[in-house]
Tab-separated table of C-alpha atoms and ligand atoms in Angstrom:
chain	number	residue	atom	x	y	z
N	1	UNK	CA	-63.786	-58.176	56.035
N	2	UNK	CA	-67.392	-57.577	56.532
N	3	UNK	CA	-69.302	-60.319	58.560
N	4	UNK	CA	-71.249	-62.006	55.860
N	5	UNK	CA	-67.433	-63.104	54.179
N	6	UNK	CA	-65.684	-63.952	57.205
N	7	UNK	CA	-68.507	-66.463	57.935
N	8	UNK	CA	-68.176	-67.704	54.495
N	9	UNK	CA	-64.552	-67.583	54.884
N	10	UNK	CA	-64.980	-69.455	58.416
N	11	UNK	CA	-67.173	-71.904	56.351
N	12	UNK	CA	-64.764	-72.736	53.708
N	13	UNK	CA	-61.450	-73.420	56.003
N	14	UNK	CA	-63.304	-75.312	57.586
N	15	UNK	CA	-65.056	-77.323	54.581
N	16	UNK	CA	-68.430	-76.627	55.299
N	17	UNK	CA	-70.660	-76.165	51.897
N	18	UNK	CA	-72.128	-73.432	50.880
N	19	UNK	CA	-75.736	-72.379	50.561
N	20	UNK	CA	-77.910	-71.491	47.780
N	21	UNK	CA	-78.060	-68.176	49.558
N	22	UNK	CA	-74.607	-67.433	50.080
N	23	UNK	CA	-73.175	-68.040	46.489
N	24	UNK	CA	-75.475	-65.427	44.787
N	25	UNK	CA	-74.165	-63.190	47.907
N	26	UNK	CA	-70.927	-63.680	47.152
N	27	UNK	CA	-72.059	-62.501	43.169
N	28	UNK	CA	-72.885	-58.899	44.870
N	29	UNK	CA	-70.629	-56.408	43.381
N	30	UNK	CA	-69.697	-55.153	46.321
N	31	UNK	CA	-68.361	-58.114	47.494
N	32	UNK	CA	-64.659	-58.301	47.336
N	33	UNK	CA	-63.776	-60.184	44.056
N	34	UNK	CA	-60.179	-60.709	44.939
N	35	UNK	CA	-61.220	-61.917	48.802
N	36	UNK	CA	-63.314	-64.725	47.231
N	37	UNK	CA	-60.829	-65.280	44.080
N	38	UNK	CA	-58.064	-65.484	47.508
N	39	UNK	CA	-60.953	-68.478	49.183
N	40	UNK	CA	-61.188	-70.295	45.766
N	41	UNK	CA	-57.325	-70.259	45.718
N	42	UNK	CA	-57.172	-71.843	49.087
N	43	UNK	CA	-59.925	-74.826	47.695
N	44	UNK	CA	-57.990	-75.202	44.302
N	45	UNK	CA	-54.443	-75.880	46.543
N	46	UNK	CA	-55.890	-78.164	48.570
N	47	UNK	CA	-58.013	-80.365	45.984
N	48	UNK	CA	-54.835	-79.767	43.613
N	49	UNK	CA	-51.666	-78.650	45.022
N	50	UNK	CA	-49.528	-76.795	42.599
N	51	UNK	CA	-50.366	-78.701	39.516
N	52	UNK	CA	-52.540	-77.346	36.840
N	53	UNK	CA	-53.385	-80.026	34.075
N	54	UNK	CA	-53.697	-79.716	30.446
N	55	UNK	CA	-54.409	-82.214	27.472
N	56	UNK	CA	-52.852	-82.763	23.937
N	57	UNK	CA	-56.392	-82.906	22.290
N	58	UNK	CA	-57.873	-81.477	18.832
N	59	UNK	CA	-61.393	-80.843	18.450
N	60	UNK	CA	-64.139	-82.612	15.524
N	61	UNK	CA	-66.815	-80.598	14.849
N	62	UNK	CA	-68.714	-83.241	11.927
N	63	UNK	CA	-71.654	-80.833	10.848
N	64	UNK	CA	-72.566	-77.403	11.768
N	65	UNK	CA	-76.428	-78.116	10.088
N	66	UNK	CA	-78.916	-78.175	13.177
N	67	UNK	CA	-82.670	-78.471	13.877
N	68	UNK	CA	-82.372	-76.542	16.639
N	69	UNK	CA	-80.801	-73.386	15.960
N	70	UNK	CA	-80.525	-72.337	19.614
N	71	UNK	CA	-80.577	-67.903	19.639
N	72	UNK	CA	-77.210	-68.654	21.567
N	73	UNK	CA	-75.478	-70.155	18.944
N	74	UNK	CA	-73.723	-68.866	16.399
N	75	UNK	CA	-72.376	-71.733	14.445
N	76	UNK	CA	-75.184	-73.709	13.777
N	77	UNK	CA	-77.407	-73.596	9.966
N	78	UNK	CA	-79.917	-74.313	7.862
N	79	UNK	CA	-79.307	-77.040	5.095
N	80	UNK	CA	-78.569	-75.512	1.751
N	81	UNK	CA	-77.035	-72.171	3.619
N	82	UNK	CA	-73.712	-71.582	1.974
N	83	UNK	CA	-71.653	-71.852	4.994
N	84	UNK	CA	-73.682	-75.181	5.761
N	85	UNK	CA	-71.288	-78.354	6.079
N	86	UNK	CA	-71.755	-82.007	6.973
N	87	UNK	CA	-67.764	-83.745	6.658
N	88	UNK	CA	-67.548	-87.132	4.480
N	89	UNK	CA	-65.839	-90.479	6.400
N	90	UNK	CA	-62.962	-89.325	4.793
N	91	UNK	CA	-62.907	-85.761	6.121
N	92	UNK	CA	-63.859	-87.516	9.682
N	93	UNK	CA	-61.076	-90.023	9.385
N	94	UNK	CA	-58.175	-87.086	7.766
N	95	UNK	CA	-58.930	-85.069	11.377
N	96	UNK	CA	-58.290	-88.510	13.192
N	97	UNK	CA	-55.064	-89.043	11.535
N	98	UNK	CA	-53.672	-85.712	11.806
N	99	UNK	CA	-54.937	-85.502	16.067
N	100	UNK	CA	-53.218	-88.614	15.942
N	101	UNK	CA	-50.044	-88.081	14.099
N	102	UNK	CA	-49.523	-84.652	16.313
N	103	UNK	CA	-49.671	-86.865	19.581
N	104	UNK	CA	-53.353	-86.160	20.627
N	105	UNK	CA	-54.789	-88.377	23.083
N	106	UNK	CA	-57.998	-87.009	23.131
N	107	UNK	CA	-60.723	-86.129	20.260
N	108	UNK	CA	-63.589	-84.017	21.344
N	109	UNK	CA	-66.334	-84.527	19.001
N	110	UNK	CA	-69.745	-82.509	18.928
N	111	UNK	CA	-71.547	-80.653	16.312
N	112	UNK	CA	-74.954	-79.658	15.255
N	113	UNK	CA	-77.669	-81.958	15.733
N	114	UNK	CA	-78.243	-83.058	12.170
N	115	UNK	CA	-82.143	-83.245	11.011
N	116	UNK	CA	-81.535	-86.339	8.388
N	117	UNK	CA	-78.159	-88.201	10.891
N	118	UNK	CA	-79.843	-90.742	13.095
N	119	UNK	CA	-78.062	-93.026	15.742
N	120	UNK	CA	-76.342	-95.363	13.635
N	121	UNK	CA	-74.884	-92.404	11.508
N	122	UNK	CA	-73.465	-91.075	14.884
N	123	UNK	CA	-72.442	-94.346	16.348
N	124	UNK	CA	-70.659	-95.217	13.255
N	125	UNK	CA	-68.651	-92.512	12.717
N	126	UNK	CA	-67.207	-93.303	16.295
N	127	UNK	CA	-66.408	-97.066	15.859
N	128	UNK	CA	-64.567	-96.241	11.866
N	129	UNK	CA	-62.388	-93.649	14.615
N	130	UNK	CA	-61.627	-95.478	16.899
N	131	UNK	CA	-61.114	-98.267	14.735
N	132	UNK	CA	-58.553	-96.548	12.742
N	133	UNK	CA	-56.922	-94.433	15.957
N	134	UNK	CA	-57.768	-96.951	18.791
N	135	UNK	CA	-55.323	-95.054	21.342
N	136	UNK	CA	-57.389	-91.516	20.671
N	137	UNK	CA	-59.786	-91.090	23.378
N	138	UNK	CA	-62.924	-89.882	22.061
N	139	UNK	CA	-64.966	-87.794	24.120
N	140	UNK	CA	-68.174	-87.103	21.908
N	141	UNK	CA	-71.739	-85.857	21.540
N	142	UNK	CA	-73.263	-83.953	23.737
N	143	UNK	CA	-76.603	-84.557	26.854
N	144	UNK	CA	-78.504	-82.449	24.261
N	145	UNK	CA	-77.290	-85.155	21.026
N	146	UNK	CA	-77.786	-88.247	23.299
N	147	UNK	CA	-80.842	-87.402	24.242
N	148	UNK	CA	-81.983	-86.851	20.341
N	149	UNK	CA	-80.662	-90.581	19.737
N	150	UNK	CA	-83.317	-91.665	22.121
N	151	UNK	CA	-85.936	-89.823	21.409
N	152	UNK	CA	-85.436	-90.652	17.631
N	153	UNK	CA	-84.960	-93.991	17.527
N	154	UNK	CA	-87.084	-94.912	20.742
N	155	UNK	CA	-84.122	-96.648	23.138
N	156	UNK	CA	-83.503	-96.187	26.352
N	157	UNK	CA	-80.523	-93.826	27.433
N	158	UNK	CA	-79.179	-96.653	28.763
N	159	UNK	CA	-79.202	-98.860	25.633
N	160	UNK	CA	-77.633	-95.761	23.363
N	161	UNK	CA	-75.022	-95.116	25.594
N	162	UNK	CA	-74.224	-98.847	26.283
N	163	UNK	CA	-74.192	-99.074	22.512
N	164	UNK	CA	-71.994	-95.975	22.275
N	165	UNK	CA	-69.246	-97.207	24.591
N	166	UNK	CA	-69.130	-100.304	22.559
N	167	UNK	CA	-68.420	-98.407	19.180
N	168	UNK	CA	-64.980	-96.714	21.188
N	169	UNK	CA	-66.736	-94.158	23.595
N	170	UNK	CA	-64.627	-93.140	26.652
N	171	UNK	CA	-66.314	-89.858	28.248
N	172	UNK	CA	-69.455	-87.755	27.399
N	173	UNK	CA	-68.323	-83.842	27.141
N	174	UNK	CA	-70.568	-80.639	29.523
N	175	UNK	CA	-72.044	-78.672	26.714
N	176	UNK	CA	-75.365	-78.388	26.230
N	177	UNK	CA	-76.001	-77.407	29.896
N	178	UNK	CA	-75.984	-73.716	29.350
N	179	UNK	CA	-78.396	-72.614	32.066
N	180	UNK	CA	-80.611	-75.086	33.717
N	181	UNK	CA	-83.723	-72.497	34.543
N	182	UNK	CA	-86.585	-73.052	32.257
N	183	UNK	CA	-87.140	-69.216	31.923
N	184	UNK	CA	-83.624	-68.341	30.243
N	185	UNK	CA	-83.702	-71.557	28.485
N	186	UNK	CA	-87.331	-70.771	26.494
N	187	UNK	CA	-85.024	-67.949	25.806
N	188	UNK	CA	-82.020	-69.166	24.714
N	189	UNK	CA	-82.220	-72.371	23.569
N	190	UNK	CA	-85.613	-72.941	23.507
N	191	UNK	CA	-85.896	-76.219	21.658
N	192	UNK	CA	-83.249	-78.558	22.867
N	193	UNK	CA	-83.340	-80.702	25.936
N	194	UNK	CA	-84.356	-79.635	29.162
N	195	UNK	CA	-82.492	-79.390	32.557
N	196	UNK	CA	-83.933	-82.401	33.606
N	197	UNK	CA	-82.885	-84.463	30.291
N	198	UNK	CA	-79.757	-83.167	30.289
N	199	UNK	CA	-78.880	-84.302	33.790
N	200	UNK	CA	-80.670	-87.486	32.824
N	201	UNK	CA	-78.085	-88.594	30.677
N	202	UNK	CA	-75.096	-87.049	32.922
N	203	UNK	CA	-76.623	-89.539	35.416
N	204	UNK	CA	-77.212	-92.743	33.183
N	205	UNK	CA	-73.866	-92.223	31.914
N	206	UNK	CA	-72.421	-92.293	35.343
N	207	UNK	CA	-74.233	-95.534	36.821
N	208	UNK	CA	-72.738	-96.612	33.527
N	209	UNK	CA	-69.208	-96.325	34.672
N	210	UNK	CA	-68.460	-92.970	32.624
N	211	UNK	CA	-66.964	-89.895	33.595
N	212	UNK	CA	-68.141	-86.769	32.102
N	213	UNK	CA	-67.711	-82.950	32.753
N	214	UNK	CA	-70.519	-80.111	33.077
N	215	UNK	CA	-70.534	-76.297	31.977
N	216	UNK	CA	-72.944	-73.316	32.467
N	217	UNK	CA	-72.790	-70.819	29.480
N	218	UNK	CA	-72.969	-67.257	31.500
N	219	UNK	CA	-73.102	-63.350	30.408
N	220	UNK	CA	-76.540	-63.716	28.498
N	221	UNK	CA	-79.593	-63.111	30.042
N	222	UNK	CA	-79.339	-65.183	33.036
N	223	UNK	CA	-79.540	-63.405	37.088
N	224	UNK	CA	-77.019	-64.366	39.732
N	225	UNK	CA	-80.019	-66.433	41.147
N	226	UNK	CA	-79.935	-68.777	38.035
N	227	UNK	CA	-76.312	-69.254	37.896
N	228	UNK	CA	-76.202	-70.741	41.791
N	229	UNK	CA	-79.332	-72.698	40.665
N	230	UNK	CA	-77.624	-74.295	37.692
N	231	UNK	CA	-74.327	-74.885	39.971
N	232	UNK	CA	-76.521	-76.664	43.033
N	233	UNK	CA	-78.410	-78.881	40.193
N	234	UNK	CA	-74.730	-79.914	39.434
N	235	UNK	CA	-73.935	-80.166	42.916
N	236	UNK	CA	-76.688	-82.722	43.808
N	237	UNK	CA	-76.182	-84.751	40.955
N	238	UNK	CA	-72.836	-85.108	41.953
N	239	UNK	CA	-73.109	-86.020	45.324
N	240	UNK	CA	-75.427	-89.065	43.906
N	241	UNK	CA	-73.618	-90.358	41.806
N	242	UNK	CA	-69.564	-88.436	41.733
N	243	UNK	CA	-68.629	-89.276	38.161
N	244	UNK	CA	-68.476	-85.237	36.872
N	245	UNK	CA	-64.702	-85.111	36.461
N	246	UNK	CA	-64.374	-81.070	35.844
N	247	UNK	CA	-66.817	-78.034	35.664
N	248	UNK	CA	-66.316	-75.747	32.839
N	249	UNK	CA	-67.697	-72.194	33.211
N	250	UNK	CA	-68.230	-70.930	29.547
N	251	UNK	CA	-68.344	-66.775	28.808
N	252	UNK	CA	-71.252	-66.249	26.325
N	253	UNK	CA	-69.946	-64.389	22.760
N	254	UNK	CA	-72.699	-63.119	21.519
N	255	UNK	CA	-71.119	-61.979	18.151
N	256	UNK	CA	-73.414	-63.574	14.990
N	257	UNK	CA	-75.848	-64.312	17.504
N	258	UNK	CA	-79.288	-63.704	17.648
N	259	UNK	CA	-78.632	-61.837	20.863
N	260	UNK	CA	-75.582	-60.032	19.444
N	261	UNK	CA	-77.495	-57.069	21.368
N	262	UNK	CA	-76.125	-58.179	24.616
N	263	UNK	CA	-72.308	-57.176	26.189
N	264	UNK	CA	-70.141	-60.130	26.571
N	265	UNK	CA	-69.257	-61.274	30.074
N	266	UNK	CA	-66.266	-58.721	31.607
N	267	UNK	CA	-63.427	-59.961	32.571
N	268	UNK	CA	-63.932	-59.356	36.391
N	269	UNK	CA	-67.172	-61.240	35.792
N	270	UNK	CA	-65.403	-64.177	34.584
N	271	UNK	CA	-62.649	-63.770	37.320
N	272	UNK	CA	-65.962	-64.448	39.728
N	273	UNK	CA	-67.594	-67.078	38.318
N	274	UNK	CA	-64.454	-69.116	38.257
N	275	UNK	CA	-64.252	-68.474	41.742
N	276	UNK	CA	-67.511	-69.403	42.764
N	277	UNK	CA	-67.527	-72.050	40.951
N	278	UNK	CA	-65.098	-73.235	43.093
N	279	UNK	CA	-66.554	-72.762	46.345
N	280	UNK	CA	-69.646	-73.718	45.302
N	281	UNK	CA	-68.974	-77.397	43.415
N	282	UNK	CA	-67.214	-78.730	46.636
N	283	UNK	CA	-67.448	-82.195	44.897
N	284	UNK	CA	-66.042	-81.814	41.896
N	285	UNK	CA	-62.235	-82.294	41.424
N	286	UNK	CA	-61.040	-79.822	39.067
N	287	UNK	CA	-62.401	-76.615	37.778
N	288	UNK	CA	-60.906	-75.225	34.121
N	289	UNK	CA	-60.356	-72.096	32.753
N	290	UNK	CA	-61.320	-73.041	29.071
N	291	UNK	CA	-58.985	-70.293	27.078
N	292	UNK	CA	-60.702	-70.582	23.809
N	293	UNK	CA	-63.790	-69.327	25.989
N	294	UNK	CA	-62.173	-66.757	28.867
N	295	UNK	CA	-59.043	-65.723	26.275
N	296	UNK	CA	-55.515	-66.380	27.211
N	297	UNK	CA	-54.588	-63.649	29.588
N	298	UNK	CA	-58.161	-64.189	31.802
N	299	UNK	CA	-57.284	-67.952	31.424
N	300	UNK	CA	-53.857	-67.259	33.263
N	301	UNK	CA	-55.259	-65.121	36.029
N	302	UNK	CA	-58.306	-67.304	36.595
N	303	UNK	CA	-55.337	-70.061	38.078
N	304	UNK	CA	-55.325	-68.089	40.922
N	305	UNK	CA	-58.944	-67.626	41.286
N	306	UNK	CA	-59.592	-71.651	41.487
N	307	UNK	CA	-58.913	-73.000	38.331
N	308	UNK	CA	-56.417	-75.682	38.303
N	309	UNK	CA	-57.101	-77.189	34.090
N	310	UNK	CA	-56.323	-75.094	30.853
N	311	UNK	CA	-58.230	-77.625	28.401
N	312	UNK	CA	-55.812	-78.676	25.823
N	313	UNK	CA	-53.826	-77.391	22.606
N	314	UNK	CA	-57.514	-78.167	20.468
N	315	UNK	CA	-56.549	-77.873	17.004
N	316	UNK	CA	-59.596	-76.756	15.217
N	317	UNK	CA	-61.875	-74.954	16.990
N	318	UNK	CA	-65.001	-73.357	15.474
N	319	UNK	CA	-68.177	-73.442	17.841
N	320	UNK	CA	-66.671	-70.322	19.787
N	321	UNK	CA	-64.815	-68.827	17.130
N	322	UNK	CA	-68.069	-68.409	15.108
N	323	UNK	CA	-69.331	-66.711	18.092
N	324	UNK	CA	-66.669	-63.789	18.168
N	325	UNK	CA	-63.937	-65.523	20.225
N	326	UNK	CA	-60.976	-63.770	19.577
N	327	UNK	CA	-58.480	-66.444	21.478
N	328	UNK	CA	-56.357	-68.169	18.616
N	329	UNK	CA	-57.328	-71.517	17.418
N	330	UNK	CA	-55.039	-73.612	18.963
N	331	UNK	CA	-51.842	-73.137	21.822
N	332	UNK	CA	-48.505	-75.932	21.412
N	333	UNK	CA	-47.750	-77.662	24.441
N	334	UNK	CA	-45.001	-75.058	24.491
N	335	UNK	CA	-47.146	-71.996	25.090
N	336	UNK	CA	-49.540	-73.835	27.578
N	337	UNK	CA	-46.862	-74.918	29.522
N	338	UNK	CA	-45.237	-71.470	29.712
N	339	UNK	CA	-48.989	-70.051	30.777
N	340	UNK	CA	-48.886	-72.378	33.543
N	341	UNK	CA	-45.231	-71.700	34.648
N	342	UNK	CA	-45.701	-67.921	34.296
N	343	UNK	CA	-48.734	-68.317	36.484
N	344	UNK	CA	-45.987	-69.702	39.749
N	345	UNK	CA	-47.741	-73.531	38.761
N	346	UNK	CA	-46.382	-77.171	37.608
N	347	UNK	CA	-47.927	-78.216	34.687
N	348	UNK	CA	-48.762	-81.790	34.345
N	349	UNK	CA	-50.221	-83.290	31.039
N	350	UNK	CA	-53.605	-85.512	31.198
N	351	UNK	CA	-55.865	-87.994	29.139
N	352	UNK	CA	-59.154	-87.113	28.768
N	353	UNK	CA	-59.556	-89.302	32.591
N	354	UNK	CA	-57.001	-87.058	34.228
N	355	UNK	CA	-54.557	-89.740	34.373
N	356	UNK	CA	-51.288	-88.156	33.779
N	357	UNK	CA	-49.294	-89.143	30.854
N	358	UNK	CA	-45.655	-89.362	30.350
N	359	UNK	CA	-44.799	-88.200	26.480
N	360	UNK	CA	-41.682	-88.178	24.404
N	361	UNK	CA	-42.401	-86.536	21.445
N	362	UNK	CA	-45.675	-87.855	19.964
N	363	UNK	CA	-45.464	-90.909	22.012
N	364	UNK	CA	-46.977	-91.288	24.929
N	365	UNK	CA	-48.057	-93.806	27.865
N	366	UNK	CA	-50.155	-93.566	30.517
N	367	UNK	CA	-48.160	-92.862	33.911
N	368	UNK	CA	-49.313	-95.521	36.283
N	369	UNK	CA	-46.789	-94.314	39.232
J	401	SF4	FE1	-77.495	-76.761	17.557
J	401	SF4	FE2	-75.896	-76.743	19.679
J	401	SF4	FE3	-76.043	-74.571	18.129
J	401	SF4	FE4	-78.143	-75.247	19.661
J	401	SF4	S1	-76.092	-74.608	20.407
J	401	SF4	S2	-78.200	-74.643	17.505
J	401	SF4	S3	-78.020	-77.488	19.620
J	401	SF4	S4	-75.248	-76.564	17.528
C-alpha cells in the first residue's frame, strides 16, 4: 500500500479525522478504490455492526411548478406547461391514506417551490396530514423551501420552523444541498439558497430539537476539491450542533436536464464517494445508499463500501425519475430485505428517527427494547 494510504489507513484505525487534504487524495484515480471502499467498511462495522436499516415510507411530491428552475433539475416547470401540476387537499390527503393503509411510517414531502403557495399554504397542508394520519411521520420541505417561507413572509427561521413542528413536523429532509461552492452553484442552481442559508436552517432546526439529514448531488460539474469542501461544511456543522442523522450522497442524472450534455456519475465513482463519505463525516451515524439515486445493484455493493441505510420502499417517486433514473419506482419490504441479506447483512426496519420498529403486517410500534 503506498505511504500516503497506510497513513490514512493508520489514521482511521485509530479514529483520527481526516483532512481537507487527504479526502480529495483519496479521490485520485489511482488510488485504490477497493482499499478505501475496505477502510469505509471497517468505519460502517464499527458505527453499525451488521445491521443495515431501511424504512416503510412513500414519497409526496405536492407541485412540480417552481420559480427557480435550477439547470439541475429536471422535474421542475413553468405554470401553464402541460406537464405542470399543483395536487388538490384531496389528492394530498388520497397519498396520506394509501402511505398509511400500506403501513408507512414515514411521508417524505418536497416539491417545487411554488411562485403563488406561501407559508400558510405549506404549513397547512402538513397539519390536514397529520391530522388525518397522526402516526405518519412527516419529514417535509426542504433548507431551500424553508428558507423561501422566511424570506416571503418576513419570520425568523426560528418562528417558521417552530410553527412547522406545531402543524405535525418531525424531521427536515438533505436536499437542496447539492454542492455548497458558490462557483458550481451560479452554475447549477443559481437562484436558490446559498450554502450558508442552507446550513442556516440545518442549524436552527437542530438547536430546535430536530433531526435532519444532508446530501451532496455529485457527477455534474463539480472538482474533487468541491466535493471535500461540501463534506467538511457538513462536518463542522455537525460537530456544533450533532443533530444530522444520515448523509445521503446523490448521483446527478442529467437526462431532461439543461446539462443533459454531461455523463452521469460511473458506477466506480459512486462506489468512491460512498466511501469517502464515510471516512470523511466521522460524526455522522449512518451513511445511505439511496437506490432510487445509485440503482439497485450499486446500492447493494455500496454496503460494503460504508453504507449501512437503503432509504425505504418510497412509493411514488418522480424528482429522479424525471431526471433519467432508471431504478423502479418503488422496492416491497420483501425485495429490500433480500438486498440486504444477499449483501451478508441483518436488516432492521426504522422510523424516520432510526428507532427501530417492530411490524406485523401494517401494524407497527416503536421497539423501545
Ligand atoms: Fe425547484 Fe428544486 Fe427543481 Fe431547483 S431542484 S428547480 S428548487 S424543484
Amino acid at each position: 500500500m503506498p505511504s500516503r494510504l497506510a497513513e490514512i489507513e493508520r489514521k482511521v484505525l485509530a479514529s483520527e479525522r481526516l483532512s481537507a487534504a487527504e479526502g480529495e487524495y483519496l479521490y485520485q484515480p489511482q488510488v485504490d478504490l477497493h482499499a478505501i471502499g475496505r477502510l469505509a467498511d471497517e468505519v460502517r462495522r464499527r458505527k453499525n455492526g451488521d445491521i443495515v436499516s431501511y424504512n416503510i415510507n412513500a414519497h409526496l411530491n405536492p407541485t412540480n411548478i417552481c420559480l427557480y428552475r435550477c439547470p439541475l433539475c429536471a422535474y421542475s416547470c413553468d405554470p401553464g406547461d402541460p406537464k405542470a401540476f399543483l395536487m388538490t387537499d384531496r389528492d394530498v390527503l388520497a397519498v396520506g391514506r394509501e402511505a398509511a393503509e400500506n403501513g408507512c411510517t414515514e411521508l417524505h414531502i418536497v416539491g417545487g417551490v411554488h411562485p403563488e403557495k406561501d407559508f400558510a399554504w405549506h404549513r397547512d397542508l402538513l397539519a390536514r396530514l397529520h391530522e388525518a394520519f397522526p402516526r405518519l411521520l412527516l419529514k417535509a420541505w426542504t433548507a431551500v423551501e424553508i428558507a423561501r417561507f422566511a424570506h416571503q413572509s418576513g419570520r425568523s427561521l426560528e418562528s417558521i420552523l417552530g410553527e412547522l413542528v406545531a402543524a405535525g413536523l418531525c424531521s427536515l429532509p438533505g436536499g437542496g444541498a447539492e454542492i455548497f461552492a458558490p462557483g458550481v452553484r451560479r452554475l447549477i442552481c443559481p437562484a436558490k439558497a446559498d450554502a450558508a442559508t442552507w446550513l442556516e436552517v440545518h442549524r436552527t432546526a437542530h438547536r430546535l430539537g430536530l433531526k435532519t439529514t444532508a446530501t451532496m448531488l455529485y457527477g455534474h460539474v463539480e472538482t474533487p476539491t468541491d466535493r471535500i469542501d461540501h463534506l467538511l461544511r457538513l462536518r463542522r456543522l455537525q460537530d456544533e450542533t450533532g443533530g444530522f442523522q444520515a448523509f445521503i450522497p446523490l448521483a446527478f442524472h442529467p437526462e431532461n436536464t439543461k446539462l443533459a450534455h454531461l455523463a452521469r456519475p460511473t458506477g466506480l465513482d459512486n462506489l468512491r464517494t460512498v466511501a469517502i463519505s464515510r471516512l470523511v463525516l466521522d460524526n455522522f451515524p449512518h451513511v445511505k445508499a439511496y437506490w432510487i439515486s445509485l440503482g439497485v445493484g450499486t446500492a447493494q455493493i455500496a454496503l460494503g463500501y460504508g453504507a449501512d441505510d437503503l432509504d425505504g420502499t418510497v412509493r411514488q417517486e418522480r424528482i429522479h425519475h424525471d431526471a433519467g433514473s432508471t431504478a423502479p419506482e418503488s422496492l416491497t419490504v420483501a425485495e429490500l430485505e433480500a438486498i440486504i441479506r444477499e449483501a451478508g447483512r441483518r436488516p432492521v426496519e426504522r422510523d424516520t428517527l432510526y428507532r427501530r420498529v417492530k411490524r406485523t403486517g401494517i401494524d407497527w410500534t416503536i421497539d423501545s427494547d
